Amino acid sequence: MPLEEQNYWLSTTQFPTLVASRPVPELVDVAVIGAGFTGLSAARTLAKRGARVAVLESESIGWGASSRNGGMILSGMKLGVNKLISRYGRERTQRMYAASLASIDCVEQIVAEESIDCDFVRSGHLEVACKQKHFDDYARQAEVIAREFNHTLRVLQKQELSSEIGSDIYYGGMVDEVSAGSNPARYVAGLSRAVVKAGAEIFEHARVEALERNPRQGELGWKVTTSRGTLWAHEVFVGTSGYTGKATPALQKKLIPIGSFIITTEVLPEPLARELSPRNRMIYDSKNYLYYYRLTPDRRMLFGGRAAFFPETGETVRRSARILRRGMIDVYPPLSDAKIDYVWGGTLDFAFDIMPHAGQMDGMYYAVGYAGHGVAMATYQGQKIAELMAGDKPENPFVGIPFPGAPLGLYNGKPWFLPFAGAWYKFLDWVS
Ligand SMILES: Cc1cc2nc3c(=O)[nH]c(=O)nc-3n(C[C@H](O)[C@H](O)[C@H](O)COP(=O)(O)OP(=O)(O)OC[C@H]3O[C@@H](n4cnc5c(N)ncnc54)[C@H](O)[C@@H]3O)c2cc1C
């Protein structure tokens, strides 16, 4: 299968053109690092409040995970609700779950306010069970979610699944009508236009190389050295997610960058597309090493997974394309002759406790750790941390939870253990 790496979403999206030669300003209120959902959402909120904001992006707008993802805007978090309750207690977990629902509203509201043409639609999501015991757990989860969070999920027996998915390999499913889908590249491009409209400046190809705190109390906070020059900033906000690097070493050590990969087929005939996904849901399965898939607005099957654990390179992308195509045909045999038009990869950020984290570290503000649930949560955290910086006291249950590092401190930001972690997750899928 000879294939060039190419991101389907980018082929549908026009990004704003910025003046490449413009010098970075000498002084700003806030330097935002990273022009993905997190950084742009923060910049938009801050600029609307009148702050002078420079967004510094080492590549180009949306270059990171924000233009590369599946566009699934999902309720809940990566960890299951029982795990969350046992770890954080009922009250905080209730607030976390409410925040996950509010984060979808937050995206919907920004899309409407800024008239972003990104195919946002409340299509709902479908989780499908790969084993009987995974399905048995759905009923228990739905009951806890209804009781504790007053939110309704619909559990579907195997024989009811054909109204949701044209595949008979699963043991049942669970639907949340509240989740949504979008074209993420168009969304991040639209968000960047909203940032500029609000009065902030975005600098592409401006890698932040060093951050130094001014040692003199009461004077300007940060000296920010970038590949396009130096600026001073009263505050720094870090939204670098899976691409967090040496400029913020303390944060880098708390995050594991993990590769995720996607293929998309050619445009499918309408009857076939309808047969595969009759309700156009955002779909993912119940494994640790999971597959996620959906139709694109122009009726391609988009099929993703953590096919290789390492971040994207030519080699991991090509290998993943082969693995994902086999996985897609296992789910959907009628796609065995479908041409694969696009394949690409991107990097997710996992914290060691698989939770989102936000707040202040070493005097900098940050929001990270979305673990593949970042379209809505990154937008929301960017907004909430910006409100905190502006002096509000926004509700944010993820601020202040423990942010663990690697066990025994055995990690310097280079994930040497990923092959072992990948093998471990495969093993868990086999036994659990
Ligand atoms: C293949 C894939 C599929 C996914 N699918 C989904 C999905 O369907 N639903 C969902 O909710 N989530 C999904 N995710 C996760 C989601 O895309 C991310 O959580 C989200 O985009 C994170 O946004 P962000 O702005 O924090 O980070 P990013 O979009 O990764 O942006 C970080 C930016 O920081 C920049 N940067 C890094 N270091 C520096 C520096 N020193 N100086 C300047 N700039 C710097 C990078 O260049 C990058 O552009 C997926 C992710 C991937 C990779």
Short mmCIF file of C-alpha atoms and ligand atoms in Angstrom, two decimals:
data_model
loop_
_atom_site.label_atom_id
_atom_site.label_comp_id
_atom_site.label_asym_id
_atom_site.label_seq_id
_atom_site.Cartn_x
_atom_site.Cartn_y
_atom_site.Cartn_z
CA MET A 1 0.00 0.00 0.00
CA PRO A 2 2.24 2.91 -1.15
CA LEU A 3 0.97 6.02 0.60
CA GLU A 4 2.20 9.54 1.24
CA GLU A 5 1.55 11.02 4.65
CA GLN A 6 -1.18 13.61 4.21
CA ASN A 7 -3.78 14.98 6.60
CA TYR A 8 -7.26 14.88 5.07
CA TRP A 9 -8.59 17.76 7.20
CA LEU A 10 -5.88 20.10 5.91
CA SER A 11 -7.08 19.49 2.36
CA THR A 12 -10.42 21.05 3.36
CA THR A 13 -9.08 24.07 5.24
CA GLN A 14 -7.78 27.53 4.50
CA PHE A 15 -5.58 28.96 7.27
CA PRO A 16 -5.14 32.73 7.65
CA THR A 17 -1.99 34.16 6.10
CA LEU A 18 0.14 36.07 8.60
CA VAL A 19 2.94 38.52 7.78
CA ALA A 20 6.02 36.34 8.20
CA SER A 21 8.52 39.19 8.62
CA ARG A 22 6.68 41.04 11.43
CA PRO A 23 8.96 41.34 14.48
CA VAL A 24 7.73 40.03 17.81
CA PRO A 25 6.65 42.90 20.12
CA GLU A 26 9.02 44.05 22.87
CA LEU A 27 6.45 43.77 25.59
CA VAL A 28 3.09 42.01 26.09
CA ASP A 29 0.79 41.23 28.98
CA VAL A 30 0.68 37.53 28.14
CA ALA A 31 2.90 35.33 25.97
CA VAL A 32 0.90 32.25 24.96
CA ILE A 33 3.02 29.29 23.82
CA GLY A 34 1.33 27.04 21.24
CA ALA A 35 -1.33 27.86 18.64
CA GLY A 36 -3.63 24.86 19.11
CA PHE A 37 -7.07 24.79 20.77
CA THR A 38 -5.62 25.44 24.24
CA GLY A 39 -3.40 28.40 23.39
CA LEU A 40 -5.83 30.01 20.95
CA SER A 41 -8.80 29.66 23.27
CA ALA A 42 -6.78 31.28 26.07
CA ALA A 43 -5.56 34.04 23.75
CA ARG A 44 -9.10 34.78 22.55
CA THR A 45 -10.44 35.11 26.10
CA LEU A 46 -7.50 37.26 27.26
CA ALA A 47 -7.60 39.56 24.23
CA LYS A 48 -11.35 40.05 24.63
CA ARG A 49 -10.63 41.22 28.17
CA GLY A 50 -8.26 43.85 26.77
CA ALA A 51 -4.92 42.11 27.43
CA ARG A 52 -2.06 42.54 24.97
CA VAL A 53 -1.36 38.97 23.86
CA ALA A 54 1.28 37.34 21.61
CA VAL A 55 0.72 33.71 20.60
CA LEU A 56 4.07 32.08 19.83
CA GLU A 57 3.93 28.94 17.68
CA SER A 58 7.03 27.02 16.64
CA GLU A 59 5.44 25.73 13.41
CA SER A 60 2.18 27.11 12.03
CA ILE A 61 -1.36 27.64 13.34
CA GLY A 62 -2.94 24.33 14.36
CA TRP A 63 0.17 22.38 13.32
CA GLY A 64 -0.02 20.10 16.42
CA ALA A 65 -2.76 17.67 17.44
CA SER A 66 -5.46 20.32 16.93
CA SER A 67 -5.56 19.88 13.13
CA ARG A 68 -4.70 16.17 13.18
CA ASN A 69 -7.40 14.66 15.42
CA GLY A 70 -10.61 12.76 14.75
CA GLY A 71 -12.80 15.83 15.40
CA MET A 72 -14.79 13.96 18.06
CA ILE A 73 -16.13 16.31 20.73
CA LEU A 74 -16.85 13.89 23.52
CA SER A 75 -18.49 13.87 26.93
CA GLY A 76 -16.71 12.31 29.90
CA MET A 77 -13.02 11.73 30.43
CA LYS A 78 -10.54 9.08 29.44
CA LEU A 79 -10.88 7.36 32.83
CA GLY A 80 -14.13 5.65 33.78
CA VAL A 81 -16.44 7.21 36.35
CA ASN A 82 -15.93 4.59 39.06
CA LYS A 83 -12.18 5.11 38.91
CA LEU A 84 -12.69 8.88 39.10
CA ILE A 85 -15.02 8.63 42.10
CA SER A 86 -12.64 6.35 43.98
CA ARG A 87 -9.75 8.70 43.29
CA TYR A 88 -11.33 12.16 43.69
CA GLY A 89 -14.55 11.53 45.63
CA ARG A 90 -18.13 12.09 44.51
CA GLU A 91 -18.33 15.84 44.75
CA ARG A 92 -15.22 16.64 42.68
CA THR A 93 -16.04 13.92 40.15
CA GLN A 94 -19.51 15.42 39.73
CA ARG A 95 -17.87 18.76 38.97
CA MET A 96 -15.42 17.12 36.54
CA TYR A 97 -18.21 15.39 34.67
CA ALA A 98 -20.22 18.63 34.53
CA ALA A 99 -17.09 20.36 33.17
CA SER A 100 -16.82 17.73 30.42
CA LEU A 101 -20.40 18.53 29.34
CA ALA A 102 -19.81 22.28 29.68
CA SER A 103 -16.72 21.92 27.48
CA ILE A 104 -18.91 20.74 24.57
CA ASP A 105 -21.23 23.73 25.11
CA CYS A 106 -18.14 25.94 25.18
CA VAL A 107 -17.05 24.76 21.70
CA GLU A 108 -20.61 25.10 20.37
CA GLN A 109 -20.83 28.64 21.73
CA ILE A 110 -17.48 29.75 20.26
CA VAL A 111 -18.38 28.21 16.88
CA ALA A 112 -21.68 30.13 16.91
CA GLU A 113 -20.26 33.43 18.23
CA GLU A 114 -17.37 33.46 15.80
CA SER A 115 -19.35 31.95 12.88
CA ILE A 116 -16.77 29.21 12.39
CA ASP A 117 -17.63 27.00 9.43
CA CYS A 118 -16.36 23.65 10.80
CA ASP A 119 -19.27 21.21 10.41
CA PHE A 120 -20.00 21.19 14.15
CA VAL A 121 -22.96 18.86 14.71
CA ARG A 122 -24.35 17.19 17.83
CA SER A 123 -24.19 13.75 16.22
CA GLY A 124 -23.72 11.88 19.51
CA HIS A 125 -21.12 9.23 20.23
CA LEU A 126 -21.33 5.44 20.33
CA GLU A 127 -19.00 3.31 22.43
CA VAL A 128 -18.91 -0.34 21.33
CA ALA A 129 -17.98 -3.34 23.52
CA CYS A 130 -15.24 -5.69 22.28
CA LYS A 131 -16.02 -8.27 24.99
CA GLN A 132 -19.10 -9.39 26.88
CA LYS A 133 -17.64 -8.19 30.19
CA HIS A 134 -17.01 -4.73 28.70
CA PHE A 135 -20.69 -4.64 27.73
CA ASP A 136 -21.80 -5.81 31.18
CA ASP A 137 -19.89 -2.85 32.59
CA TYR A 138 -21.82 -0.37 30.37
CA ALA A 139 -25.06 -0.89 32.30
CA ARG A 140 -23.22 -0.25 35.60
CA GLN A 141 -21.54 2.88 34.21
CA ALA A 142 -24.78 4.27 32.76
CA GLU A 143 -26.48 3.74 36.12
CA VAL A 144 -23.73 5.62 38.02
CA ILE A 145 -23.72 8.45 35.45
CA ALA A 146 -27.51 8.82 35.70
CA ARG A 147 -27.48 8.73 39.51
CA GLU A 148 -24.40 10.83 40.22
CA PHE A 149 -24.35 13.25 37.28
CA ASN A 150 -27.98 13.33 36.20
CA HIS A 151 -26.92 12.51 32.64
CA THR A 152 -28.54 9.85 30.46
CA LEU A 153 -26.62 7.32 28.38
CA ARG A 154 -28.48 4.71 26.35
CA VAL A 155 -27.24 1.11 26.57
CA LEU A 156 -27.88 -1.01 23.48
CA GLN A 157 -27.97 -4.81 23.40
CA LYS A 158 -26.09 -6.57 20.59
CA GLN A 159 -29.32 -7.16 18.65
CA GLU A 160 -30.18 -3.42 18.82
CA LEU A 161 -26.82 -2.28 17.47
CA SER A 162 -27.70 -2.49 13.77
CA SER A 163 -29.59 0.80 14.06
CA GLU A 164 -26.29 2.43 15.09
CA ILE A 165 -23.50 0.62 13.25
CA GLY A 166 -23.14 -1.69 10.25
CA SER A 167 -20.86 -4.16 11.98
CA ASP A 168 -21.71 -7.32 13.88
CA ILE A 169 -18.43 -7.87 15.74
CA TYR A 170 -19.42 -6.05 18.93
CA TYR A 171 -21.21 -7.25 22.08
CA GLY A 172 -23.36 -4.13 22.49
CA GLY A 173 -22.95 -0.39 22.81
CA MET A 174 -23.63 2.80 24.72
CA VAL A 175 -24.79 6.07 23.17
CA ASP A 176 -24.43 9.63 24.42
CA GLU A 177 -26.53 11.99 22.28
CA VAL A 178 -24.78 15.07 23.69
CA SER A 179 -21.38 14.53 22.04
CA ALA A 180 -20.59 16.22 18.75
CA GLY A 181 -18.41 16.03 15.67
CA SER A 182 -16.54 18.68 13.72
CA ASN A 183 -13.79 19.32 11.21
CA PRO A 184 -10.95 20.11 13.66
CA ALA A 185 -8.65 21.87 11.18
CA ARG A 186 -11.42 24.25 10.16
CA TYR A 187 -12.23 24.76 13.83
CA VAL A 188 -8.64 25.64 14.80
CA ALA A 189 -8.29 27.90 11.74
CA GLY A 190 -11.54 29.67 12.72
CA LEU A 191 -10.35 30.00 16.29
CA SER A 192 -7.15 31.67 15.09
CA ARG A 193 -9.18 34.18 13.08
CA ALA A 194 -11.24 34.91 16.20
CA VAL A 195 -8.00 35.49 18.15
CA VAL A 196 -6.77 38.02 15.61
CA LYS A 197 -10.20 39.68 15.52
CA ALA A 198 -10.09 40.02 19.32
CA GLY A 199 -6.80 41.94 18.99
CA ALA A 200 -4.11 39.35 19.81
CA GLU A 201 -1.15 38.69 17.55
CA ILE A 202 -0.04 35.24 16.36
CA PHE A 203 3.57 34.54 15.41
CA GLU A 204 4.24 31.39 13.42
CA HIS A 205 7.72 29.81 13.22
CA ALA A 206 8.45 31.43 16.57
CA ARG A 207 9.74 28.59 18.72
CA VAL A 208 10.07 29.50 22.38
CA GLU A 209 13.61 28.46 23.25
CA ALA A 210 13.98 29.77 26.80
CA LEU A 211 11.90 31.32 29.56
CA GLU A 212 13.60 33.28 32.31
CA ARG A 213 11.91 34.78 35.30
CA ASN A 214 12.99 38.32 36.09
CA PRO A 215 14.84 38.01 39.41
CA ARG A 216 13.93 41.59 40.38
CA GLN A 217 10.67 41.64 42.32
CA GLY A 218 8.00 43.95 41.00
CA GLU A 219 9.52 44.19 37.53
CA LEU A 220 8.35 42.51 34.37
CA GLY A 221 7.74 38.81 34.84
CA TRP A 222 9.33 36.88 31.99
CA LYS A 223 12.02 37.16 29.36
CA VAL A 224 10.86 34.97 26.48
CA THR A 225 13.52 34.00 23.94
CA THR A 226 12.11 32.81 20.62
CA SER A 227 13.56 31.86 17.26
CA ARG A 228 12.17 35.21 16.00
CA GLY A 229 13.59 37.41 18.76
CA THR A 230 13.11 38.18 22.44
CA LEU A 231 10.10 39.69 24.19
CA TRP A 232 9.07 40.48 27.73
CA ALA A 233 5.77 39.27 29.16
CA HIS A 234 4.01 39.92 32.46
CA GLU A 235 2.62 36.36 32.32
CA VAL A 236 3.24 33.17 30.36
CA PHE A 237 0.61 30.60 29.41
CA VAL A 238 1.78 27.19 28.14
CA GLY A 239 -0.49 25.17 25.80
CA THR A 240 2.00 22.83 24.13
CA SER A 241 0.33 19.49 24.92
CA GLY A 242 2.06 16.44 23.36
CA TYR A 243 4.73 18.69 21.83
CA THR A 244 5.89 20.14 25.18
CA GLY A 245 9.67 20.43 25.07
CA LYS A 246 12.84 21.74 26.66
CA ALA A 247 11.61 25.32 27.16
CA THR A 248 9.36 24.06 29.97
CA PRO A 249 11.33 21.12 31.42
CA ALA A 250 9.24 20.67 34.59
CA LEU A 251 6.07 20.26 32.52
CA GLN A 252 7.81 18.06 29.94
CA LYS A 253 8.73 15.56 32.68
CA LYS A 254 5.07 15.21 33.67
CA LEU A 255 3.80 14.34 30.19
CA ILE A 256 4.15 11.27 28.00
CA PRO A 257 3.87 11.98 24.26
CA ILE A 258 1.97 9.15 22.56
CA GLY A 259 1.38 8.72 18.84
CA SER A 260 -2.08 8.28 17.39
CA PHE A 261 -2.74 7.67 13.69
CA ILE A 262 -5.61 8.01 11.23
CA ILE A 263 -6.49 6.78 7.75
CA THR A 264 -9.36 7.98 5.58
CA THR A 265 -10.86 6.18 2.63
CA GLU A 266 -12.00 7.57 -0.65
CA VAL A 267 -15.50 9.13 -0.68
CA LEU A 268 -18.00 6.29 -0.16
CA PRO A 269 -21.30 5.82 -2.03
CA GLU A 270 -24.14 7.21 0.07
CA PRO A 271 -25.95 3.88 0.66
CA LEU A 272 -22.70 2.25 1.86
CA ALA A 273 -21.87 5.16 4.19
CA ARG A 274 -25.40 4.99 5.64
CA GLU A 275 -25.11 1.23 6.14
CA LEU A 276 -21.77 1.59 8.02
CA SER A 277 -22.89 4.44 10.29
CA PRO A 278 -26.65 5.01 10.03
CA ARG A 279 -26.70 7.84 12.59
CA ASN A 280 -23.34 9.38 11.78
CA ARG A 281 -22.04 8.81 15.33
CA MET A 282 -18.53 9.41 16.64
CA ILE A 283 -17.59 5.78 17.42
CA TYR A 284 -14.86 4.23 19.59
CA ASP A 285 -14.36 0.78 21.03
CA SER A 286 -13.81 -0.45 24.59
CA LYS A 287 -10.16 -1.56 24.33
CA ASN A 288 -7.15 0.15 25.87
CA TYR A 289 -5.47 -0.01 22.45
CA LEU A 290 -8.64 1.35 20.97
CA TYR A 291 -9.97 2.20 17.50
CA TYR A 292 -12.02 5.35 16.92
CA TYR A 293 -13.88 6.06 13.71
CA ARG A 294 -16.52 8.18 12.02
CA LEU A 295 -17.68 9.41 8.64
CA THR A 296 -16.27 12.72 7.43
CA PRO A 297 -18.78 15.31 6.22
CA ASP A 298 -18.01 14.28 2.61
CA ARG A 299 -18.64 10.56 3.47
CA ARG A 300 -15.16 9.09 3.84
CA MET A 301 -14.56 6.56 6.59
CA LEU A 302 -12.02 8.10 9.00
CA PHE A 303 -10.45 5.34 11.10
CA GLY A 304 -7.90 6.00 13.84
CA GLY A 305 -6.04 4.26 16.59
CA ARG A 306 -2.88 4.03 18.60
CA ALA A 307 -1.48 1.65 15.99
CA ALA A 308 2.11 2.51 16.91
CA PHE A 309 2.83 4.05 20.27
CA PHE A 310 5.70 6.29 19.15
CA PRO A 311 4.94 9.80 17.84
CA GLU A 312 4.53 10.35 14.12
CA THR A 313 7.43 9.73 11.73
CA GLY A 314 7.39 8.49 8.12
CA GLU A 315 8.00 4.97 9.42
CA THR A 316 5.32 4.91 12.18
CA VAL A 317 2.77 6.51 9.84
CA ARG A 318 3.30 3.90 7.10
CA ARG A 319 3.25 1.02 9.58
CA SER A 320 0.10 2.40 11.21
CA ALA A 321 -1.67 2.75 7.86
CA ARG A 322 -1.30 -0.98 7.27
CA ILE A 323 -2.45 -1.90 10.81
CA LEU A 324 -5.39 0.51 10.71
CA ARG A 325 -6.57 -0.70 7.31
CA ARG A 326 -6.65 -4.28 8.62
CA GLY A 327 -8.51 -3.08 11.76
CA MET A 328 -11.02 -1.15 9.64
CA ILE A 329 -11.76 -4.19 7.46
CA ASP A 330 -12.24 -6.35 10.59
CA VAL A 331 -14.92 -3.88 11.73
CA TYR A 332 -16.32 -3.20 8.27
CA PRO A 333 -15.66 -6.05 5.74
CA PRO A 334 -17.45 -4.09 2.94
CA LEU A 335 -14.52 -1.65 3.03
CA SER A 336 -11.98 -4.26 1.89
CA ASP A 337 -11.82 -2.69 -1.59
CA ALA A 338 -12.06 0.93 -0.47
CA LYS A 339 -9.04 3.01 -1.48
CA ILE A 340 -7.13 4.72 1.33
CA ASP A 341 -6.61 8.33 0.28
CA TYR A 342 -4.97 9.82 3.38
CA VAL A 343 -2.88 8.74 6.35
CA TRP A 344 -1.32 10.87 9.05
CA GLY A 345 -0.35 10.85 12.69
CA GLY A 346 -0.14 13.20 15.62
CA THR A 347 0.97 13.27 19.24
CA LEU A 348 -1.26 13.10 22.30
CA ASP A 349 -0.25 14.12 25.81
CA PHE A 350 -0.85 11.70 28.65
CA ALA A 351 -0.17 12.66 32.25
CA PHE A 352 0.95 9.76 34.46
CA ASP A 353 -2.53 9.70 36.05
CA ILE A 354 -4.32 10.03 32.64
CA MET A 355 -6.06 13.25 33.73
CA PRO A 356 -6.20 16.81 32.41
CA HIS A 357 -4.17 19.24 34.52
CA ALA A 358 -4.26 23.02 34.61
CA GLY A 359 -3.12 25.86 36.84
CA GLN A 360 0.28 27.32 37.66
CA MET A 361 3.71 25.69 37.78
CA ASP A 362 6.97 27.57 38.45
CA GLY A 363 4.99 30.79 38.06
CA MET A 364 3.70 29.91 34.55
CA TYR A 365 0.10 29.11 33.72
CA TYR A 366 -0.58 25.92 31.78
CA ALA A 367 -3.28 23.46 30.66
CA VAL A 368 -2.29 19.98 29.41
CA GLY A 369 -2.96 16.21 29.71
CA TYR A 370 -6.07 15.66 27.60
CA ALA A 371 -5.23 12.01 26.79
CA GLY A 372 -7.09 11.98 23.46
CA HIS A 373 -10.13 13.86 24.84
CA GLY A 374 -8.84 17.31 23.97
CA VAL A 375 -11.00 18.99 21.34
CA ALA A 376 -13.54 20.20 23.87
CA MET A 377 -11.43 20.11 27.05
CA ALA A 378 -8.49 22.04 25.54
CA THR A 379 -10.85 24.78 24.37
CA TYR A 380 -12.49 24.87 27.80
CA GLN A 381 -9.26 24.84 29.82
CA GLY A 382 -7.76 27.58 27.64
CA GLN A 383 -10.79 29.73 28.41
CA LYS A 384 -10.95 28.89 32.13
CA ILE A 385 -7.24 29.45 32.82
CA ALA A 386 -7.40 32.73 30.90
CA GLU A 387 -10.31 33.80 33.15
CA LEU A 388 -8.19 32.88 36.19
CA MET A 389 -5.32 34.97 34.84
CA ALA A 390 -7.71 37.87 34.33
CA GLY A 391 -8.56 37.76 38.04
CA ASP A 392 -11.84 35.80 37.99
CA LYS A 393 -12.48 32.70 40.10
CA PRO A 394 -13.84 30.33 37.43
CA GLU A 395 -15.18 26.91 38.33
CA ASN A 396 -12.46 24.45 37.31
CA PRO A 397 -12.29 21.11 39.13
CA PHE A 398 -9.02 20.15 37.41
CA VAL A 399 -7.04 22.94 39.10
CA GLY A 400 -5.39 21.78 42.29
CA ILE A 401 -5.68 18.01 41.84
CA PRO A 402 -2.34 16.21 42.43
CA PHE A 403 -0.18 16.22 39.29
CA PRO A 404 2.06 13.16 39.68
CA GLY A 405 5.37 12.69 37.90
CA ALA A 406 6.90 9.38 36.86
CA PRO A 407 7.20 6.66 39.51
CA LEU A 408 10.60 6.96 41.22
CA GLY A 409 11.27 10.05 39.05
CA LEU A 410 12.48 7.73 36.25
CA TYR A 411 11.68 10.05 33.38
CA ASN A 412 13.38 13.03 31.78
CA GLY A 413 10.80 13.70 29.07
CA LYS A 414 12.15 11.03 26.66
CA PRO A 415 9.62 8.15 26.70
CA TRP A 416 12.02 5.17 26.60
CA PHE A 417 9.29 2.96 28.10
CA LEU A 418 6.74 3.35 25.28
CA PRO A 419 7.36 -0.06 23.64
CA PHE A 420 6.82 -1.64 27.09
CA ALA A 421 3.71 0.46 27.72
CA GLY A 422 2.35 -0.53 24.27
CA ALA A 423 2.97 -4.21 24.98
CA TRP A 424 1.40 -3.80 28.43
CA TYR A 425 -1.80 -2.29 27.01
CA LYS A 426 -2.02 -5.07 24.41
CA PHE A 427 -1.63 -7.59 27.21
CA LEU A 428 -4.40 -5.86 29.24
CA ASP A 429 -6.72 -5.99 26.22
CA TRP A 430 -6.07 -9.69 25.94
CA VAL A 431 -6.76 -10.52 29.60
CA SER A 432 -9.42 -7.94 30.56
C1 LIG B 1 -4.39 11.47 15.81
C2 LIG B 1 -5.12 12.17 16.94
C3 LIG B 1 -6.49 11.97 17.10
C4 LIG B 1 -7.18 12.60 18.13
N1 LIG B 1 -8.55 12.50 18.18
C5 LIG B 1 -9.23 13.22 19.09
C6 LIG B 1 -10.65 13.23 19.04
O1 LIG B 1 -11.28 12.69 18.12
N2 LIG B 1 -11.31 13.91 20.03
C7 LIG B 1 -10.62 14.59 21.01
O2 LIG B 1 -11.27 15.18 21.89
N3 LIG B 1 -9.27 14.63 21.03
C8 LIG B 1 -8.57 14.00 20.09
N4 LIG B 1 -7.21 14.08 20.07
C9 LIG B 1 -6.54 14.95 21.07
C10 LIG B 1 -6.64 16.43 20.72
O3 LIG B 1 -6.35 16.63 19.35
C11 LIG B 1 -5.64 17.22 21.58
O4 LIG B 1 -5.90 16.92 22.94
C12 LIG B 1 -5.78 18.72 21.39
O5 LIG B 1 -5.67 19.07 20.03
C13 LIG B 1 -4.72 19.44 22.21
O6 LIG B 1 -4.70 20.79 21.82
P1 LIG B 1 -3.51 21.70 22.31
O7 LIG B 1 -3.76 23.06 21.78
O8 LIG B 1 -3.32 21.56 23.78
O9 LIG B 1 -2.19 21.06 21.67
P2 LIG B 1 -1.69 21.00 20.16
O10 LIG B 1 -2.78 21.18 19.18
O11 LIG B 1 -0.84 19.78 20.04
O12 LIG B 1 -0.79 22.30 20.03
C14 LIG B 1 0.41 22.47 20.72
C15 LIG B 1 1.25 23.44 19.87
O13 LIG B 1 2.37 23.87 20.64
C16 LIG B 1 3.43 24.13 19.75
N5 LIG B 1 4.67 24.18 20.49
C17 LIG B 1 5.27 23.18 21.22
N6 LIG B 1 6.40 23.64 21.79
C18 LIG B 1 6.53 24.94 21.43
C19 LIG B 1 7.52 25.94 21.71
N7 LIG B 1 8.59 25.69 22.47
N8 LIG B 1 7.35 27.17 21.20
C20 LIG B 1 6.27 27.47 20.42
N9 LIG B 1 5.30 26.55 20.13
C21 LIG B 1 5.44 25.31 20.62
C22 LIG B 1 3.34 22.97 18.76
O14 LIG B 1 3.99 23.28 17.55
C23 LIG B 1 1.84 22.79 18.62
O15 LIG B 1 1.32 23.44 17.46
C24 LIG B 1 -6.48 13.44 19.05
C25 LIG B 1 -5.11 13.64 18.91
C26 LIG B 1 -4.43 13.01 17.86
C27 LIG B 1 -2.96 13.23 17.72
#
